[in-house]
Amino acid sequence: MATDAMRHAAASLSGARPRSYWLDDPAEPEPRPALTGDEVCDLLVVGGGYSGLWTALLAKERDPRREVVLIERREVGWAASGRNGGFCAASLTHGTANGLDRWPEEIAKLEQLGARNLDAIEEAVTRYGIDCDFERTGEIDVATRPHELSGLRDWHRRTGELGLDRPEFLDQERMRAEVDSPAFLGGLWDRRGVALLHPAKLAWGLKRACLRLGVRVYEHTPGLALARSGAGVAVRTPYGRVFARRAALATNVFPSLVRRLRPYTVPVYDYALMTEPLSADRLASIGWKNRQGLGDSAHRFHYFRLSADNRILWGGFDAVYPFGGRLHSALDRRPETFLTLAGHFFAYFPQLSGVRFTHAWGGAIDTCSRFSAFFTTAYGGRVAHAAGYTGLGVGATRFGAEVMLDLLAGDRTERTGLRMVRSKPLPFPPEPFAWAGIGLTKRSLARADDRGGHRDLWLRTTDRLGFGFDS
């Protein structure tokens, strides 16, 4: 980054708070008290992010008489569910292309189930009166390099040949008429497959809905250990225990209470900035009247969107894996990444020179080698587990909750019959091999972006093995 551009980027960050913009909101509800003593229930849900909240809510919808307890180590929505970009996608497979590569015989069904899942989220937001700025404006995949534009054209043609829902192709003129950046060469607009929302308000609204249906929610109550207990299981907490007939583990990026499942995910830190609200003139300088979400098509990609008060969220690019997969709050704040992101922002939108960022934050994503969630059971079917959403959990976690409840009930459904549900990704190797492999993959992906999309021997090998890693 040139010196003047670096100074400009640094100045734009001078007043940024090191906290998620979404969590910095007065609408946050009062925390629930911690569990003290013992609890007994039909279903215990461990984890108070989207995955756990949807599981608890749907369990009560399926059977209002079921006694459901949810425990959360901090406060509902404080982790990934309150720090993400608020892109609520229909895709269950981290994009149609990834699903097609892995489960070509199921892709039509997976796309159908994903569309139904997004419709169900929209219906639940309305039914429960969840005020989360839900906007079904879609998303545009943007090309900023010639090889990315060729890739978008090829994908547009291929979706038509396969009979899948076809996004709308935008040439450079039409793309810049939607959102004006000198970096944009074209795009693919999926008009119905993505909604934008306020992610923390969705989590808080789901919490309120769970409480209204009778779910007993305990915050500041981590699950410390899981064991059999008679015909069910027991989870030990700092001040008590929960005895349950069945348990759903929705801890995602945090270590699973079932140790054998831990190698299947690694934490990757993602980062985002939020601008001050744009004036009418500044907003007019970039267009964006249709308020779509956007993401560029590089391996090290950016995602960006407008908030309800016309700020721009700008995130992505860096994907930081800590050695050994150790989570640490210090990694939520990474000034060198914030500076890089700010420089990229002004390169994309030079007409917004002078805009300042009010928030800069990071958080960990649970990543698995196939980029999309996997599901399993333990303790003789008494425990279900879902993880590995890899940044697309805002929408897919509701589907994952349905799968976990199906598995716990022992039901054969259209969901549990899927090969996607019945199979697991490749586990990550132990250290130092995970660190070396992820580092090598990141370097190869960066080179691919700079070399016209050419994938080197390392990337071609990981492609053949089905072992992926991306930003």
XYZ file of C-alpha atoms in Angstrom:
471
model
C 0.000 0.000 0.000
C 1.428 3.403 -0.988
C 2.435 5.663 1.904
C -0.295 8.280 1.297
C -2.932 5.578 0.933
C -1.715 3.907 4.112
C -1.915 7.177 6.038
C -5.426 7.744 4.711
C -6.490 4.218 5.694
C -4.960 4.611 9.162
C -6.725 7.945 9.686
C -10.071 6.362 8.777
C -9.621 3.882 11.642
C -8.518 6.365 14.313
C -11.829 6.367 16.179
C -12.962 2.794 15.507
C -14.210 0.854 18.534
C -12.743 -2.671 18.873
C -16.187 -4.232 19.188
C -18.790 -5.725 16.866
C -21.110 -3.006 15.631
C -24.024 -5.420 15.981
C -23.321 -6.127 19.657
C -22.913 -2.414 20.387
C -26.701 -1.994 20.409
C -29.054 -0.939 23.233
C -31.584 -3.581 22.134
C -29.513 -6.316 23.799
C -31.711 -8.080 26.382
C -30.768 -8.556 30.004
C -28.765 -11.754 30.526
C -30.435 -14.750 32.108
C -29.031 -16.050 35.402
C -26.524 -18.900 35.530
C -27.629 -22.409 36.438
C -27.105 -23.241 40.114
C -27.998 -26.734 41.253
C -29.375 -29.537 39.124
C -31.849 -29.470 36.242
C -33.796 -32.295 34.601
C -35.217 -32.042 31.097
C -36.161 -33.923 27.959
C -33.705 -32.033 25.727
C -30.569 -30.143 26.662
C -29.130 -27.729 24.105
C -25.503 -26.727 24.670
C -24.715 -23.404 23.005
C -26.647 -20.156 22.633
C -25.773 -19.136 19.097
C -28.037 -19.606 16.088
C -27.535 -23.375 16.052
C -28.647 -23.841 19.643
C -31.421 -21.251 19.528
C -33.026 -22.764 16.436
C -32.745 -26.247 17.944
C -34.489 -25.186 21.152
C -37.175 -23.225 19.313
C -37.963 -25.966 16.791
C -37.999 -28.604 19.532
C -40.756 -26.675 21.311
C -42.622 -26.108 18.057
C -42.539 -29.842 17.319
C -43.694 -30.757 20.833
C -44.798 -27.909 23.152
C -44.826 -30.320 26.125
C -41.131 -31.141 25.744
C -38.989 -29.768 28.583
C -36.090 -27.930 26.910
C -33.072 -26.378 28.640
C -30.449 -24.262 26.851
C -27.102 -23.386 28.438
C -24.681 -20.775 27.088
C -21.133 -20.149 28.311
C -21.357 -16.343 27.981
C -24.456 -14.555 26.669
C -26.698 -15.487 23.765
C -25.274 -14.271 20.452
C -21.955 -12.982 21.838
C -19.724 -15.085 19.542
C -20.080 -15.700 15.785
C -23.846 -15.106 15.853
C -23.259 -11.502 16.905
C -20.182 -10.759 14.806
C -20.930 -11.973 11.288
C -21.878 -9.970 8.214
C -25.604 -10.688 8.442
C -25.779 -12.573 5.118
C -28.570 -15.144 5.547
C -28.119 -17.474 2.560
C -30.388 -20.206 1.262
C -27.406 -22.363 0.356
C -26.752 -25.287 2.699
C -23.495 -26.204 0.959
C -21.465 -22.976 1.016
C -22.644 -22.158 -2.460
C -24.115 -24.218 -5.252
C -20.719 -24.850 -6.867
C -19.319 -26.468 -3.706
C -22.449 -28.580 -3.318
C -22.328 -29.650 -6.949
C -18.697 -30.718 -6.649
C -19.378 -32.819 -3.543
C -22.939 -34.139 -3.953
C -23.895 -33.805 -7.628
C -26.670 -36.386 -7.338
C -28.275 -34.433 -4.485
C -27.726 -30.850 -5.561
C -31.280 -30.257 -6.821
C -32.725 -31.527 -3.527
C -30.183 -29.552 -1.474
C -31.045 -26.368 -3.349
C -34.759 -26.998 -2.817
C -34.293 -27.671 0.898
C -32.149 -24.550 1.234
C -34.772 -22.346 -0.424
C -37.460 -23.785 1.864
C -35.216 -23.187 4.875
C -34.731 -19.512 3.997
C -38.489 -19.121 3.492
C -39.017 -20.684 6.928
C -36.577 -18.233 8.524
C -38.414 -15.308 6.944
C -41.737 -16.722 8.173
C -40.383 -17.216 11.729
C -39.037 -13.644 11.825
C -42.537 -12.410 10.963
C -44.450 -14.815 13.216
C -42.377 -14.113 16.305
C -42.081 -10.387 15.606
C -38.271 -10.471 15.498
C -37.063 -6.963 14.684
C -33.791 -7.792 12.905
C -33.869 -5.534 9.798
C -34.640 -8.540 7.545
C -34.283 -7.580 3.849
C -34.480 -10.200 1.109
C -32.473 -8.202 -1.405
C -30.222 -10.987 -2.684
C -26.481 -11.011 -3.278
C -24.195 -10.165 -6.181
C -20.983 -12.114 -6.791
C -18.670 -9.493 -8.269
C -15.739 -9.935 -10.645
C -12.757 -7.621 -10.159
C -10.297 -9.496 -12.420
C -10.744 -10.750 -15.995
C -10.454 -14.431 -15.037
C -13.150 -13.955 -12.389
C -15.474 -12.464 -15.012
C -14.867 -15.487 -17.257
C -15.632 -17.740 -14.306
C -18.926 -15.961 -13.644
C -19.912 -16.277 -17.320
C -19.111 -19.999 -17.246
C -21.094 -20.533 -14.071
C -24.062 -18.608 -15.472
C -24.060 -20.895 -18.511
C -23.584 -24.051 -16.441
C -26.473 -23.366 -14.056
C -28.746 -22.995 -17.052
C -27.549 -26.297 -18.522
C -28.121 -28.078 -15.205
C -31.606 -26.652 -14.761
C -30.671 -24.931 -11.476
C -31.939 -21.507 -10.455
C -29.973 -19.180 -12.641
C -28.562 -15.925 -11.244
C -28.790 -12.822 -13.404
C -25.603 -11.938 -15.270
C -24.559 -8.277 -15.097
C -21.982 -6.894 -17.505
C -19.738 -4.070 -16.338
C -22.197 -1.311 -17.254
C -25.131 -2.999 -15.487
C -22.973 -3.953 -12.518
C -21.782 -0.403 -11.997
C -25.364 0.825 -12.385
C -26.224 -1.297 -9.325
C -23.135 -0.450 -7.243
C -20.509 1.837 -8.716
C -16.875 0.887 -8.204
C -14.070 1.251 -10.738
C -12.937 -2.229 -9.640
C -16.115 -3.968 -10.814
C -16.077 -5.784 -14.163
C -19.394 -7.635 -13.858
C -21.436 -9.771 -11.542
C -24.020 -12.488 -10.915
C -27.105 -11.392 -8.984
C -28.987 -14.039 -7.011
C -32.136 -12.053 -6.334
C -33.904 -14.397 -3.869
C -31.262 -16.659 -2.392
C -29.872 -14.308 0.259
C -31.444 -12.043 2.872
C -29.595 -9.403 4.858
C -30.291 -8.842 8.541
C -28.963 -7.550 11.849
C -27.303 -10.723 13.154
C -27.302 -9.939 16.880
C -30.950 -8.855 16.799
C -31.822 -12.174 15.154
C -30.108 -14.059 17.992
C -31.761 -11.902 20.650
C -35.146 -12.290 18.964
C -34.767 -16.071 18.867
C -33.866 -16.011 22.567
C -37.061 -14.098 23.369
C -39.108 -16.506 21.241
C -37.574 -19.500 23.054
C -38.397 -17.998 26.446
C -41.962 -17.282 25.321
C -42.396 -20.954 24.389
C -41.079 -22.106 27.755
C -37.426 -22.927 27.041
C -35.369 -22.538 30.220
C -32.296 -20.503 29.259
C -29.205 -20.245 31.473
C -26.408 -17.877 30.479
C -22.861 -17.759 31.892
C -23.206 -21.536 32.186
C -20.566 -23.444 30.195
C -20.926 -27.170 29.679
C -17.786 -28.680 31.172
C -18.195 -32.445 30.713
C -20.647 -34.899 29.173
C -21.340 -38.419 30.421
C -23.972 -41.146 30.309
C -26.586 -41.045 33.039
C -29.081 -43.884 33.131
C -31.103 -43.849 29.920
C -29.883 -40.337 29.098
C -26.879 -38.084 29.586
C -25.629 -35.547 32.100
C -23.659 -32.345 31.499
C -21.663 -30.847 34.329
C -21.573 -27.046 34.684
C -19.624 -24.860 37.151
C -22.435 -24.792 39.716
C -24.580 -27.801 38.882
C -25.583 -30.471 36.397
C -28.222 -31.002 33.739
C -29.731 -34.470 33.357
C -31.410 -34.941 29.996
C -32.933 -37.716 27.938
C -31.288 -36.221 24.839
C -28.727 -33.506 24.137
C -27.907 -31.359 21.102
C -24.383 -29.942 20.913
C -24.369 -26.554 19.192
C -20.976 -25.253 20.277
C -19.613 -24.903 16.725
C -16.158 -23.257 16.929
C -15.701 -24.168 20.590
C -14.322 -27.625 21.481
C -16.995 -30.305 21.321
C -17.941 -32.162 24.491
C -17.428 -35.287 22.343
C -13.637 -35.323 22.019
C -13.460 -37.539 18.917
C -15.254 -34.818 16.932
C -12.717 -32.076 17.650
C -10.330 -32.815 14.734
C -13.118 -32.151 12.221
C -13.112 -28.378 12.723
C -10.526 -25.650 13.127
C -11.097 -22.026 14.156
C -10.368 -19.360 11.588
C -10.547 -15.704 12.525
C -12.453 -13.360 10.221
C -12.469 -9.550 10.423
C -14.828 -6.711 9.562
C -15.112 -2.925 9.596
C -18.214 -0.741 9.801
C -18.313 2.818 8.445
C -20.121 5.778 9.864
C -23.591 6.310 8.314
C -23.266 7.589 4.740
C -24.824 10.927 3.853
C -27.343 11.008 1.009
C -24.700 12.487 -1.320
C -22.105 9.846 -0.468
C -24.618 7.056 -0.904
C -25.675 8.514 -4.249
C -22.034 8.519 -5.391
C -21.990 4.710 -5.311
C -25.636 3.993 -6.170
C -26.593 0.797 -4.320
C -30.292 1.659 -4.431
C -31.317 -2.014 -4.329
C -29.314 -2.751 -1.151
C -27.967 -6.158 -2.199
C -25.211 -7.914 -0.369
C -21.985 -8.189 -2.355
C -18.948 -10.418 -2.358
C -16.051 -10.432 -4.763
C -14.994 -13.642 -6.485
C -11.387 -13.984 -5.335
C -10.207 -16.786 -3.078
C -9.265 -14.105 -0.545
C -12.587 -12.382 -0.938
C -14.309 -9.363 0.573
C -17.984 -9.263 1.553
C -19.862 -5.999 1.981
C -23.350 -4.683 2.548
C -25.431 -1.758 3.791
C -26.862 -1.649 7.298
C -30.337 -0.319 8.067
C -28.836 3.115 8.793
C -26.749 3.134 5.596
C -23.368 2.220 6.987
C -21.178 -0.109 4.925
C -19.950 -3.299 6.533
C -16.689 -4.349 4.873
C -15.173 -7.697 5.850
C -13.230 -10.753 4.786
C -9.891 -11.174 2.961
C -7.765 -12.356 5.890
C -8.371 -15.814 7.349
C -6.153 -16.254 10.403
C -5.616 -19.726 11.833
C -4.013 -19.766 15.302
C -1.446 -22.517 15.870
C -3.045 -25.437 17.657
C -6.501 -24.004 17.081
C -6.267 -22.042 20.309
C -8.995 -19.445 20.734
C -7.924 -16.178 22.302
C -9.788 -12.875 22.648
C -6.635 -10.986 21.628
C -7.123 -12.319 18.109
C -10.436 -10.426 17.860
C -8.337 -7.287 17.393
C -5.747 -7.354 14.628
C -4.667 -3.829 13.627
C -2.652 -4.974 10.603
C -5.740 -6.681 9.163
C -7.939 -3.654 9.870
C -5.430 -1.431 8.069
C -5.357 -3.778 5.068
C -9.152 -3.904 4.911
C -9.442 -0.113 5.114
C -6.952 0.290 2.261
C -8.912 -2.162 0.110
C -12.170 -0.345 0.904
C -10.932 2.967 -0.468
C -9.393 1.244 -3.504
C -12.863 -0.146 -4.313
C -14.706 3.080 -3.464
C -12.382 6.076 -3.999
C -15.442 8.344 -4.121
C -15.895 7.646 -0.383
C -12.559 9.210 0.556
C -12.900 10.792 3.986
C -15.411 8.293 5.338
C -14.413 6.984 8.755
C -14.873 3.596 10.386
C -16.652 3.485 13.730
C -16.123 -0.220 14.548
C -13.440 -2.813 13.775
C -13.678 -6.380 15.079
C -12.934 -10.012 14.537
C -14.197 -13.401 15.585
C -13.669 -17.110 15.046
C -15.522 -19.245 12.507
C -15.810 -23.037 12.746
C -14.248 -24.297 9.531
C -14.319 -27.838 8.209
C -12.576 -29.311 5.191
C -15.696 -29.453 3.028
C -16.874 -25.887 3.894
C -20.388 -26.970 4.924
C -21.919 -28.409 8.055
C -21.612 -32.034 9.093
C -23.747 -34.008 11.521
C -23.194 -36.953 13.803
C -24.534 -38.735 16.862
C -22.890 -40.134 19.996
C -23.769 -41.998 23.167
C -26.012 -44.451 21.366
C -28.050 -41.756 19.613
C -28.686 -39.784 22.804
C -26.494 -36.899 21.598
C -26.520 -35.078 18.260
C -23.849 -32.696 17.017
C -23.661 -30.198 14.157
C -20.689 -27.994 13.259
C -18.500 -26.811 10.391
C -20.746 -24.121 8.887
C -17.637 -22.189 7.722
C -19.145 -18.720 7.749
C -22.533 -19.571 6.245
C -24.302 -20.449 9.468
C -26.762 -17.540 9.615
C -29.212 -19.495 7.466
C -27.899 -23.063 7.439
C -28.013 -23.460 11.225
C -31.798 -23.655 11.114
C -31.532 -26.611 8.734
C -28.865 -28.107 11.002
C -31.224 -27.806 13.967
C -33.876 -29.749 12.054
C -31.304 -32.453 11.258
C -30.201 -32.762 14.891
C -33.809 -33.099 16.072
C -34.496 -35.737 13.381
C -31.418 -37.697 14.457
C -32.317 -37.530 18.133
C -35.835 -38.749 17.362
C -34.469 -41.613 15.252
C -36.590 -40.425 12.325
C -35.764 -41.128 8.690
C -36.587 -37.925 6.847
C -35.654 -36.304 3.561
C -32.931 -34.529 5.536
C -31.392 -37.545 7.279
C -31.443 -39.533 4.030
C -29.051 -37.092 2.357
C -25.499 -38.241 1.690
C -24.443 -34.793 2.862
C -25.947 -35.599 6.272
C -24.734 -39.211 6.404
C -21.108 -38.408 5.535
C -18.407 -36.458 7.354
C -15.554 -34.291 6.058
C -11.923 -35.261 6.290
C -10.483 -34.405 9.708
C -7.645 -31.920 9.982
C -4.235 -33.426 10.792
C -2.532 -32.822 14.149
C -0.001 -30.048 14.635
C 2.334 -29.000 13.218
C 0.857 -30.466 10.015
C -2.412 -28.509 10.263
C -0.510 -25.241 10.659
C 1.823 -26.011 7.767
C -0.941 -27.252 5.476
C -3.252 -24.311 6.107
C -0.383 -21.864 5.665
C 0.657 -23.467 2.382
C -2.936 -23.436 1.148
C -3.355 -19.746 1.979
C -0.176 -18.878 0.060
C -1.281 -20.943 -2.923
C -4.723 -19.307 -2.947
C -3.148 -15.846 -2.890
C -0.930 -16.824 -5.839
C -3.961 -18.171 -7.707
C -5.707 -14.818 -7.317
C -2.646 -13.050 -8.724
C -2.033 -15.525 -11.582
C -5.322 -15.534 -13.413
C -6.900 -18.197 -11.227
C -4.261 -20.837 -11.984
C -4.259 -23.484 -9.255
C -0.842 -24.919 -8.455
C 0.022 -28.545 -7.712
C -0.781 -28.181 -4.013
C -4.277 -26.833 -4.685
C -4.964 -29.420 -7.371
C -3.961 -32.145 -4.918
C -6.218 -30.815 -2.155
C -9.035 -30.515 -4.710
C -8.680 -34.208 -5.589
C -8.670 -35.149 -1.886
C -11.727 -33.019 -1.180
C -9.753 -31.109 1.431
C -10.473 -27.406 1.223
C -9.591 -24.176 2.943
C -10.602 -20.687 1.869
C -10.982 -17.200 3.273
